[in-house]
Amino acid sequence: MPSPVVLAEVVRSGFVEGRHHGSVVALAADGGVEWSVGDVTSPVLPRSCNKPVQALAMVRNGLDLPPDLLALACGSHSGEQLHVDGVRRILAVAGLGEDALQTPLDWPLDEETKLAHAAAGGVKEQVLMNCSGKHAAMLLTCVVNGWDTATYLAPDHPLQRAVVSTFEELTGEPIEVFATDGCGAPLLSTSLTGLARAFRTLAVAADGPEERIADAIRRHPEMVSGTTRDERDLLVAVPGAIGKMGAEALHAVALPDGRAFALKIEDGADRARRVVMAEVLRRAGFEDDAVHRTGLVELHGGGRVVGAVRATLDHRVS
């Protein structure tokens, strides 16, 4: 079984002081594997990369939201006001209050928003947790179907059973690991190849619930993450792309022409995730400055730039 390989180096003053290992898979337009490095067939826990597939299961089961709120259901939001307002809009449609959310109490993910919230006397809230858009959409799906809202996170709940079925369909793989995500929702495993396959299915869809998910992500990338995040900037920089990152340094991106990419940094370093994904897209032909900037991670010393985290894919992929 292939092992994760060095995908990024931490270079300070010309000296390599650290390395990040990981794995990457790239699917060709026809869905076949074009190239890969590391282990792309063993199970991983995609974390929030699973959200667009979870949202697809909800749309297939009657969830009907405008594109901005559907994007929020697919997202890991920053806790900015537009996100909090969006979660409350979804809950209002469901006729539920914020107390129906079973997300943990949390601060906004965006640091400036968090500091402003705390300075104003704010505290941790369930609605501020980055997964609250997904949870609000889950609750609304339950209301639409007459399912119990108090147990919506239980693995045997009709909603979660529908998610499992949809997930296995899109990844083309059986689920080998059932875990619990940071937000408390069931977390399903797949390989990086299966994850890329699922995003490809969404990206090439011309109609139906799949196309609705892809359209929402394309139209409202700021709702999938936040207004200041590299994840949003990458979707803006690559026309027609859909994508989602997840905790522990996972990222999946798919293009309308059928090409798709998924990666994981083994040590969970988010700085390496963004550097490597930008390099993956550069190899796919996206060499403009906007894509490059999404993967720019500088190292500082004494208040000036003295190095950077750099991708090493050119040394790994023939």
mmCIF file of C-alpha atoms in Angstrom:
data_model
loop_
_atom_site.group_PDB
_atom_site.id
_atom_site.type_symbol
_atom_site.label_atom_id
_atom_site.label_comp_id
_atom_site.label_asym_id
_atom_site.label_seq_id
_atom_site.Cartn_x
_atom_site.Cartn_y
_atom_site.Cartn_z
ATOM 1 C CA MET A 1 0.000 0.000 0.000
ATOM 2 C CA PRO A 2 1.529 3.387 -0.975
ATOM 3 C CA SER A 3 2.317 5.731 1.895
ATOM 4 C CA PRO A 4 1.866 9.510 2.116
ATOM 5 C CA VAL A 5 4.754 11.389 0.518
ATOM 6 C CA VAL A 6 6.340 14.792 1.079
ATOM 7 C CA LEU A 7 4.026 17.333 -0.575
ATOM 8 C CA ALA A 8 5.326 20.578 0.924
ATOM 9 C CA GLU A 9 8.500 21.930 2.475
ATOM 10 C CA VAL A 10 8.877 24.690 5.043
ATOM 11 C CA VAL A 11 11.802 26.792 3.815
ATOM 12 C CA ARG A 12 13.263 29.484 6.100
ATOM 13 C CA SER A 13 16.233 31.550 4.944
ATOM 14 C CA GLY A 14 16.931 28.943 2.283
ATOM 15 C CA PHE A 15 16.955 26.075 4.795
ATOM 16 C CA VAL A 16 14.305 23.336 4.811
ATOM 17 C CA GLU A 17 13.211 23.270 8.449
ATOM 18 C CA GLY A 18 10.169 21.041 8.053
ATOM 19 C CA ARG A 19 8.137 18.884 5.701
ATOM 20 C CA HIS A 20 4.461 18.003 5.309
ATOM 21 C CA HIS A 21 3.470 14.556 4.012
ATOM 22 C CA GLY A 22 0.214 13.772 2.273
ATOM 23 C CA SER A 23 -1.621 12.251 -0.667
ATOM 24 C CA VAL A 24 -3.293 13.662 -3.796
ATOM 25 C CA VAL A 25 -5.483 12.230 -6.532
ATOM 26 C CA ALA A 26 -6.377 13.903 -9.832
ATOM 27 C CA LEU A 27 -9.226 12.584 -11.976
ATOM 28 C CA ALA A 28 -9.270 13.162 -15.727
ATOM 29 C CA ALA A 29 -12.312 14.582 -17.501
ATOM 30 C CA ASP A 30 -13.657 11.069 -18.088
ATOM 31 C CA GLY A 31 -13.487 10.260 -14.374
ATOM 32 C CA GLY A 32 -10.464 7.978 -14.517
ATOM 33 C CA VAL A 33 -7.413 8.566 -12.354
ATOM 34 C CA GLU A 34 -5.011 10.789 -14.307
ATOM 35 C CA TRP A 35 -2.310 10.835 -11.636
ATOM 36 C CA SER A 36 -1.872 10.347 -7.933
ATOM 37 C CA VAL A 37 0.765 10.424 -5.223
ATOM 38 C CA GLY A 38 0.664 8.767 -1.839
ATOM 39 C CA ASP A 39 -2.249 6.649 -0.654
ATOM 40 C CA VAL A 40 -5.486 7.542 -2.443
ATOM 41 C CA THR A 41 -7.409 4.296 -1.934
ATOM 42 C CA SER A 42 -7.473 3.827 1.854
ATOM 43 C CA PRO A 43 -10.303 5.351 3.923
ATOM 44 C CA VAL A 44 -9.995 8.919 5.171
ATOM 45 C CA LEU A 45 -12.441 10.983 7.183
ATOM 46 C CA PRO A 46 -13.191 13.892 4.823
ATOM 47 C CA ARG A 47 -14.713 15.974 7.615
ATOM 48 C CA SER A 48 -16.484 19.029 6.156
ATOM 49 C CA CYS A 49 -15.664 17.996 2.593
ATOM 50 C CA ASN A 50 -18.689 15.729 3.045
ATOM 51 C CA LYS A 51 -21.105 18.642 3.433
ATOM 52 C CA PRO A 52 -22.097 19.104 -0.238
ATOM 53 C CA VAL A 53 -22.958 15.394 -0.422
ATOM 54 C CA GLN A 54 -24.918 15.611 2.818
ATOM 55 C CA ALA A 55 -26.759 18.618 1.374
ATOM 56 C CA LEU A 56 -27.522 16.639 -1.786
ATOM 57 C CA ALA A 57 -29.224 13.971 0.319
ATOM 58 C CA MET A 58 -31.310 16.709 1.912
ATOM 59 C CA VAL A 59 -32.343 18.257 -1.413
ATOM 60 C CA ARG A 60 -33.296 14.821 -2.691
ATOM 61 C CA ASN A 61 -35.537 14.548 0.366
ATOM 62 C CA GLY A 62 -37.389 17.805 -0.066
ATOM 63 C CA LEU A 63 -35.050 20.542 1.174
ATOM 64 C CA ASP A 64 -35.879 23.619 -0.898
ATOM 65 C CA LEU A 65 -33.710 26.656 -0.227
ATOM 66 C CA PRO A 66 -32.578 29.609 -2.363
ATOM 67 C CA PRO A 67 -29.001 29.300 -3.672
ATOM 68 C CA ASP A 68 -27.372 31.414 -0.957
ATOM 69 C CA LEU A 69 -28.868 29.358 1.855
ATOM 70 C CA LEU A 70 -28.200 26.086 0.038
ATOM 71 C CA ALA A 71 -24.546 27.138 -0.234
ATOM 72 C CA LEU A 72 -24.593 27.809 3.502
ATOM 73 C CA ALA A 73 -25.930 24.282 4.057
ATOM 74 C CA CYS A 74 -22.871 23.033 2.137
ATOM 75 C CA GLY A 75 -20.468 25.239 4.025
ATOM 76 C CA SER A 76 -18.250 25.726 7.048
ATOM 77 C CA HIS A 77 -19.024 29.361 7.622
ATOM 78 C CA SER A 78 -16.875 31.992 9.309
ATOM 79 C CA GLY A 79 -19.544 33.244 11.688
ATOM 80 C CA GLU A 80 -19.875 36.572 9.908
ATOM 81 C CA GLN A 81 -23.208 38.357 10.146
ATOM 82 C CA LEU A 82 -24.345 37.186 6.707
ATOM 83 C CA HIS A 83 -23.808 33.595 7.857
ATOM 84 C CA VAL A 84 -25.564 33.950 11.192
ATOM 85 C CA ASP A 85 -28.471 35.713 9.500
ATOM 86 C CA GLY A 86 -28.631 32.900 6.947
ATOM 87 C CA VAL A 87 -28.815 30.192 9.593
ATOM 88 C CA ARG A 88 -31.616 32.075 11.313
ATOM 89 C CA ARG A 89 -33.482 32.363 8.003
ATOM 90 C CA ILE A 90 -33.342 28.577 7.541
ATOM 91 C CA LEU A 91 -34.554 27.986 11.088
ATOM 92 C CA ALA A 92 -37.384 30.482 10.571
ATOM 93 C CA VAL A 93 -38.610 28.537 7.541
ATOM 94 C CA ALA A 94 -38.578 25.407 9.706
ATOM 95 C CA GLY A 95 -40.464 27.217 12.467
ATOM 96 C CA LEU A 96 -37.684 26.417 14.938
ATOM 97 C CA GLY A 97 -35.521 28.425 17.282
ATOM 98 C CA GLU A 98 -31.762 28.325 17.723
ATOM 99 C CA ASP A 99 -32.230 25.962 20.658
ATOM 100 C CA ALA A 100 -33.120 23.223 18.149
ATOM 101 C CA LEU A 101 -29.528 23.258 16.874
ATOM 102 C CA GLN A 102 -27.351 20.512 18.318
ATOM 103 C CA THR A 103 -24.080 22.136 17.323
ATOM 104 C CA PRO A 104 -21.573 22.766 20.144
ATOM 105 C CA LEU A 105 -21.266 26.246 21.592
ATOM 106 C CA ASP A 106 -18.519 28.018 19.680
ATOM 107 C CA TRP A 107 -16.955 31.295 18.625
ATOM 108 C CA PRO A 108 -16.984 32.596 15.032
ATOM 109 C CA LEU A 109 -14.336 30.877 12.928
ATOM 110 C CA ASP A 110 -13.118 34.177 11.464
ATOM 111 C CA GLU A 111 -10.625 35.737 13.886
ATOM 112 C CA GLU A 112 -11.628 39.381 13.371
ATOM 113 C CA THR A 113 -15.305 38.493 13.695
ATOM 114 C CA LYS A 114 -14.535 36.525 16.851
ATOM 115 C CA LEU A 115 -12.631 39.426 18.422
ATOM 116 C CA ALA A 116 -15.391 41.903 17.552
ATOM 117 C CA HIS A 117 -18.031 39.555 18.949
ATOM 118 C CA ALA A 118 -16.103 39.117 22.205
ATOM 119 C CA ALA A 119 -15.374 42.838 22.500
ATOM 120 C CA ALA A 120 -19.101 43.529 22.253
ATOM 121 C CA GLY A 121 -19.725 41.195 25.179
ATOM 122 C CA GLY A 122 -20.692 38.230 23.053
ATOM 123 C CA VAL A 123 -20.262 34.636 24.169
ATOM 124 C CA LYS A 124 -20.038 31.257 22.486
ATOM 125 C CA GLU A 125 -23.273 30.329 20.727
ATOM 126 C CA GLN A 126 -24.525 27.311 18.832
ATOM 127 C CA VAL A 127 -25.497 29.446 15.836
ATOM 128 C CA LEU A 128 -21.909 30.728 15.560
ATOM 129 C CA MET A 129 -20.453 27.252 15.145
ATOM 130 C CA ASN A 130 -19.218 26.824 11.568
ATOM 131 C CA CYS A 131 -21.500 23.817 10.892
ATOM 132 C CA SER A 132 -24.729 25.515 11.981
ATOM 133 C CA GLY A 133 -25.843 26.053 8.370
ATOM 134 C CA LYS A 134 -25.723 22.316 7.733
ATOM 135 C CA HIS A 135 -27.505 21.592 10.995
ATOM 136 C CA ALA A 136 -30.256 24.137 10.282
ATOM 137 C CA ALA A 137 -30.773 22.537 6.863
ATOM 138 C CA MET A 138 -30.931 19.099 8.466
ATOM 139 C CA LEU A 139 -33.623 20.344 10.827
ATOM 140 C CA LEU A 140 -35.624 21.856 7.977
ATOM 141 C CA THR A 141 -35.375 18.588 6.027
ATOM 142 C CA CYS A 142 -36.771 16.792 9.060
ATOM 143 C CA VAL A 143 -39.665 19.240 9.324
ATOM 144 C CA VAL A 144 -40.490 18.839 5.630
ATOM 145 C CA ASN A 145 -40.645 15.061 6.021
ATOM 146 C CA GLY A 146 -42.298 14.919 9.426
ATOM 147 C CA TRP A 147 -39.207 13.347 10.969
ATOM 148 C CA ASP A 148 -38.242 13.820 14.590
ATOM 149 C CA THR A 149 -36.077 16.909 15.068
ATOM 150 C CA ALA A 150 -34.782 15.994 18.526
ATOM 151 C CA THR A 151 -32.872 12.954 17.237
ATOM 152 C CA TYR A 152 -31.745 14.265 13.830
ATOM 153 C CA LEU A 153 -28.092 13.364 14.523
ATOM 154 C CA ALA A 154 -28.758 9.751 15.467
ATOM 155 C CA PRO A 155 -27.119 7.345 12.984
ATOM 156 C CA ASP A 156 -30.382 5.422 12.556
ATOM 157 C CA HIS A 157 -32.484 8.561 11.919
ATOM 158 C CA PRO A 158 -34.166 8.576 8.468
ATOM 159 C CA LEU A 159 -32.173 11.671 7.521
ATOM 160 C CA GLN A 160 -28.831 10.072 8.332
ATOM 161 C CA ARG A 161 -29.800 6.864 6.572
ATOM 162 C CA ALA A 162 -30.551 8.931 3.468
ATOM 163 C CA VAL A 163 -27.135 10.597 3.769
ATOM 164 C CA VAL A 164 -25.414 7.203 3.942
ATOM 165 C CA SER A 165 -27.197 5.996 0.804
ATOM 166 C CA THR A 166 -26.359 9.161 -1.138
ATOM 167 C CA PHE A 167 -22.752 9.145 0.057
ATOM 168 C CA GLU A 168 -22.101 5.579 -1.033
ATOM 169 C CA GLU A 169 -23.743 6.280 -4.382
ATOM 170 C CA LEU A 170 -21.614 9.334 -5.171
ATOM 171 C CA THR A 171 -18.297 8.008 -3.893
ATOM 172 C CA GLY A 172 -18.858 4.605 -5.493
ATOM 173 C CA GLU A 173 -17.450 2.973 -2.365
ATOM 174 C CA PRO A 174 -18.844 1.264 0.738
ATOM 175 C CA ILE A 175 -18.378 3.194 3.963
ATOM 176 C CA GLU A 176 -15.718 1.480 6.054
ATOM 177 C CA VAL A 177 -15.593 3.873 9.022
ATOM 178 C CA PHE A 178 -18.527 5.477 10.823
ATOM 179 C CA ALA A 179 -17.326 8.236 13.157
ATOM 180 C CA THR A 180 -18.571 11.416 14.818
ATOM 181 C CA ASP A 181 -17.624 14.800 13.367
ATOM 182 C CA GLY A 182 -16.618 17.813 15.425
ATOM 183 C CA CYS A 183 -20.140 19.217 15.177
ATOM 184 C CA GLY A 184 -21.659 15.985 16.483
ATOM 185 C CA ALA A 185 -23.054 14.788 13.133
ATOM 186 C CA PRO A 186 -22.289 11.309 11.773
ATOM 187 C CA LEU A 187 -19.039 11.286 9.799
ATOM 188 C CA LEU A 188 -18.593 8.866 6.900
ATOM 189 C CA SER A 189 -15.323 7.650 5.425
ATOM 190 C CA THR A 190 -14.224 7.271 1.827
ATOM 191 C CA SER A 191 -10.936 7.290 -0.045
ATOM 192 C CA LEU A 192 -9.515 10.401 -1.676
ATOM 193 C CA THR A 193 -10.456 8.834 -5.011
ATOM 194 C CA GLY A 194 -14.038 8.345 -3.839
ATOM 195 C CA LEU A 195 -14.176 11.914 -2.560
ATOM 196 C CA ALA A 196 -12.955 13.302 -5.882
ATOM 197 C CA ARG A 197 -15.492 11.099 -7.683
ATOM 198 C CA ALA A 198 -18.342 12.512 -5.573
ATOM 199 C CA PHE A 199 -17.372 16.120 -6.310
ATOM 200 C CA ARG A 200 -17.001 15.316 -10.000
ATOM 201 C CA THR A 201 -20.590 14.030 -10.078
ATOM 202 C CA LEU A 202 -21.831 17.318 -8.664
ATOM 203 C CA ALA A 203 -19.650 19.479 -10.919
ATOM 204 C CA VAL A 204 -20.760 17.900 -14.219
ATOM 205 C CA ALA A 205 -24.473 17.718 -13.410
ATOM 206 C CA ALA A 206 -26.675 19.552 -15.899
ATOM 207 C CA ASP A 207 -29.924 19.348 -13.935
ATOM 208 C CA GLY A 208 -31.582 17.917 -10.851
ATOM 209 C CA PRO A 209 -30.543 18.189 -7.195
ATOM 210 C CA GLU A 210 -26.873 17.673 -8.098
ATOM 211 C CA GLU A 211 -26.883 20.720 -10.371
ATOM 212 C CA ARG A 212 -28.646 22.763 -7.671
ATOM 213 C CA ILE A 213 -25.838 21.992 -5.204
ATOM 214 C CA ALA A 214 -23.119 22.886 -7.705
ATOM 215 C CA ASP A 215 -24.909 26.067 -8.781
ATOM 216 C CA ALA A 216 -25.282 27.232 -5.182
ATOM 217 C CA ILE A 217 -21.568 26.742 -4.471
ATOM 218 C CA ARG A 218 -20.573 28.543 -7.678
ATOM 219 C CA ARG A 219 -22.902 31.481 -7.084
ATOM 220 C CA HIS A 220 -22.212 31.945 -3.383
ATOM 221 C CA PRO A 221 -18.668 30.852 -2.442
ATOM 222 C CA GLU A 222 -18.704 33.373 0.408
ATOM 223 C CA MET A 223 -21.449 31.299 2.039
ATOM 224 C CA VAL A 224 -19.476 28.065 1.676
ATOM 225 C CA SER A 225 -16.642 29.511 3.767
ATOM 226 C CA GLY A 226 -16.348 33.245 4.399
ATOM 227 C CA THR A 227 -15.465 36.528 2.768
ATOM 228 C CA THR A 228 -11.780 36.374 3.768
ATOM 229 C CA ARG A 229 -10.882 32.699 3.368
ATOM 230 C CA ASP A 230 -8.559 31.090 0.798
ATOM 231 C CA GLU A 231 -11.297 28.543 0.094
ATOM 232 C CA ARG A 232 -13.588 31.287 -1.199
ATOM 233 C CA ASP A 233 -10.769 32.963 -3.146
ATOM 234 C CA LEU A 234 -9.936 29.713 -4.933
ATOM 235 C CA LEU A 235 -13.527 29.199 -6.076
ATOM 236 C CA VAL A 236 -13.611 32.753 -7.408
ATOM 237 C CA ALA A 237 -10.267 32.327 -9.169
ATOM 238 C CA VAL A 238 -11.206 29.101 -11.002
ATOM 239 C CA PRO A 239 -14.290 29.619 -13.225
ATOM 240 C CA GLY A 240 -16.980 27.012 -12.702
ATOM 241 C CA ALA A 241 -15.152 25.200 -9.914
ATOM 242 C CA ILE A 242 -16.867 23.745 -6.894
ATOM 243 C CA GLY A 243 -14.961 22.760 -3.806
ATOM 244 C CA LYS A 244 -14.877 22.263 -0.091
ATOM 245 C CA MET A 245 -12.117 21.956 2.478
ATOM 246 C CA GLY A 246 -12.337 19.982 5.677
ATOM 247 C CA ALA A 247 -10.635 19.873 9.058
ATOM 248 C CA GLU A 248 -7.369 17.958 9.277
ATOM 249 C CA ALA A 249 -6.270 19.472 5.955
ATOM 250 C CA LEU A 250 -8.549 17.841 3.399
ATOM 251 C CA HIS A 251 -9.678 19.595 0.240
ATOM 252 C CA ALA A 252 -11.701 18.552 -2.801
ATOM 253 C CA VAL A 253 -12.192 20.603 -5.975
ATOM 254 C CA ALA A 254 -14.010 19.679 -9.190
ATOM 255 C CA LEU A 255 -14.351 21.426 -12.556
ATOM 256 C CA PRO A 256 -17.276 21.527 -15.015
ATOM 257 C CA ASP A 257 -15.226 19.589 -17.581
ATOM 258 C CA GLY A 258 -15.132 16.559 -15.268
ATOM 259 C CA ARG A 259 -11.660 16.941 -13.811
ATOM 260 C CA ALA A 260 -11.542 16.599 -10.043
ATOM 261 C CA PHE A 261 -8.924 16.669 -7.304
ATOM 262 C CA ALA A 262 -8.752 15.622 -3.658
ATOM 263 C CA LEU A 263 -5.924 15.832 -1.169
ATOM 264 C CA LYS A 264 -5.085 15.255 2.459
ATOM 265 C CA ILE A 265 -2.112 16.555 4.416
ATOM 266 C CA GLU A 266 -1.211 13.812 6.853
ATOM 267 C CA ASP A 267 -0.427 16.010 9.872
ATOM 268 C CA GLY A 268 -3.529 18.165 9.398
ATOM 269 C CA ALA A 269 -1.561 21.339 8.606
ATOM 270 C CA ASP A 270 -3.916 23.782 6.924
ATOM 271 C CA ARG A 271 -1.045 25.892 5.615
ATOM 272 C CA ALA A 272 0.182 22.969 3.537
ATOM 273 C CA ARG A 273 -3.332 22.186 2.290
ATOM 274 C CA ARG A 274 -3.730 25.543 0.578
ATOM 275 C CA VAL A 275 -0.212 25.476 -0.868
ATOM 276 C CA VAL A 276 -0.611 22.006 -2.347
ATOM 277 C CA MET A 277 -4.102 22.606 -3.763
ATOM 278 C CA ALA A 278 -2.896 25.732 -5.539
ATOM 279 C CA GLU A 279 -0.052 23.686 -7.030
ATOM 280 C CA VAL A 280 -2.445 20.911 -8.078
ATOM 281 C CA LEU A 281 -4.525 23.469 -9.967
ATOM 282 C CA ARG A 282 -1.406 25.019 -11.487
ATOM 283 C CA ARG A 283 -0.560 21.591 -12.879
ATOM 284 C CA ALA A 284 -4.103 21.489 -14.284
ATOM 285 C CA GLY A 285 -3.423 24.683 -16.245
ATOM 286 C CA PHE A 286 -4.564 27.407 -13.834
ATOM 287 C CA GLU A 287 -1.379 29.463 -13.632
ATOM 288 C CA ASP A 288 -2.766 32.954 -13.081
ATOM 289 C CA ASP A 289 -1.846 35.109 -10.084
ATOM 290 C CA ALA A 290 -5.238 34.742 -8.413
ATOM 291 C CA VAL A 291 -4.803 30.979 -8.026
ATOM 292 C CA HIS A 292 -1.162 31.426 -6.997
ATOM 293 C CA ARG A 293 -2.121 33.837 -4.223
ATOM 294 C CA THR A 294 -4.505 31.321 -2.646
ATOM 295 C CA GLY A 295 -1.499 29.086 -2.014
ATOM 296 C CA LEU A 296 0.923 31.761 -0.843
ATOM 297 C CA VAL A 297 2.081 31.048 2.730
ATOM 298 C CA GLU A 298 4.992 33.243 3.779
ATOM 299 C CA LEU A 299 7.319 32.791 6.739
ATOM 300 C CA HIS A 300 8.380 35.852 8.674
ATOM 301 C CA GLY A 301 11.362 36.789 10.794
ATOM 302 C CA GLY A 302 11.954 40.145 12.408
ATOM 303 C CA GLY A 303 8.915 41.579 10.675
ATOM 304 C CA ARG A 304 9.989 40.661 7.144
ATOM 305 C CA VAL A 305 9.468 37.732 4.774
ATOM 306 C CA VAL A 306 12.293 35.204 5.147
ATOM 307 C CA GLY A 307 10.785 32.122 3.554
ATOM 308 C CA ALA A 308 7.681 30.247 2.522
ATOM 309 C CA VAL A 309 5.892 26.924 2.490
ATOM 310 C CA ARG A 310 6.417 25.492 -0.984
ATOM 311 C CA ALA A 311 4.824 22.558 -2.781
ATOM 312 C CA THR A 312 7.043 19.682 -3.919
ATOM 313 C CA LEU A 313 4.651 18.018 -6.363
ATOM 314 C CA ASP A 314 6.974 18.620 -9.297
ATOM 315 C CA HIS A 315 9.401 16.197 -7.662
ATOM 316 C CA ARG A 316 6.729 13.553 -7.059
ATOM 317 C CA VAL A 317 4.576 13.434 -10.198
ATOM 318 C CA SER A 318 5.977 12.349 -13.545
#
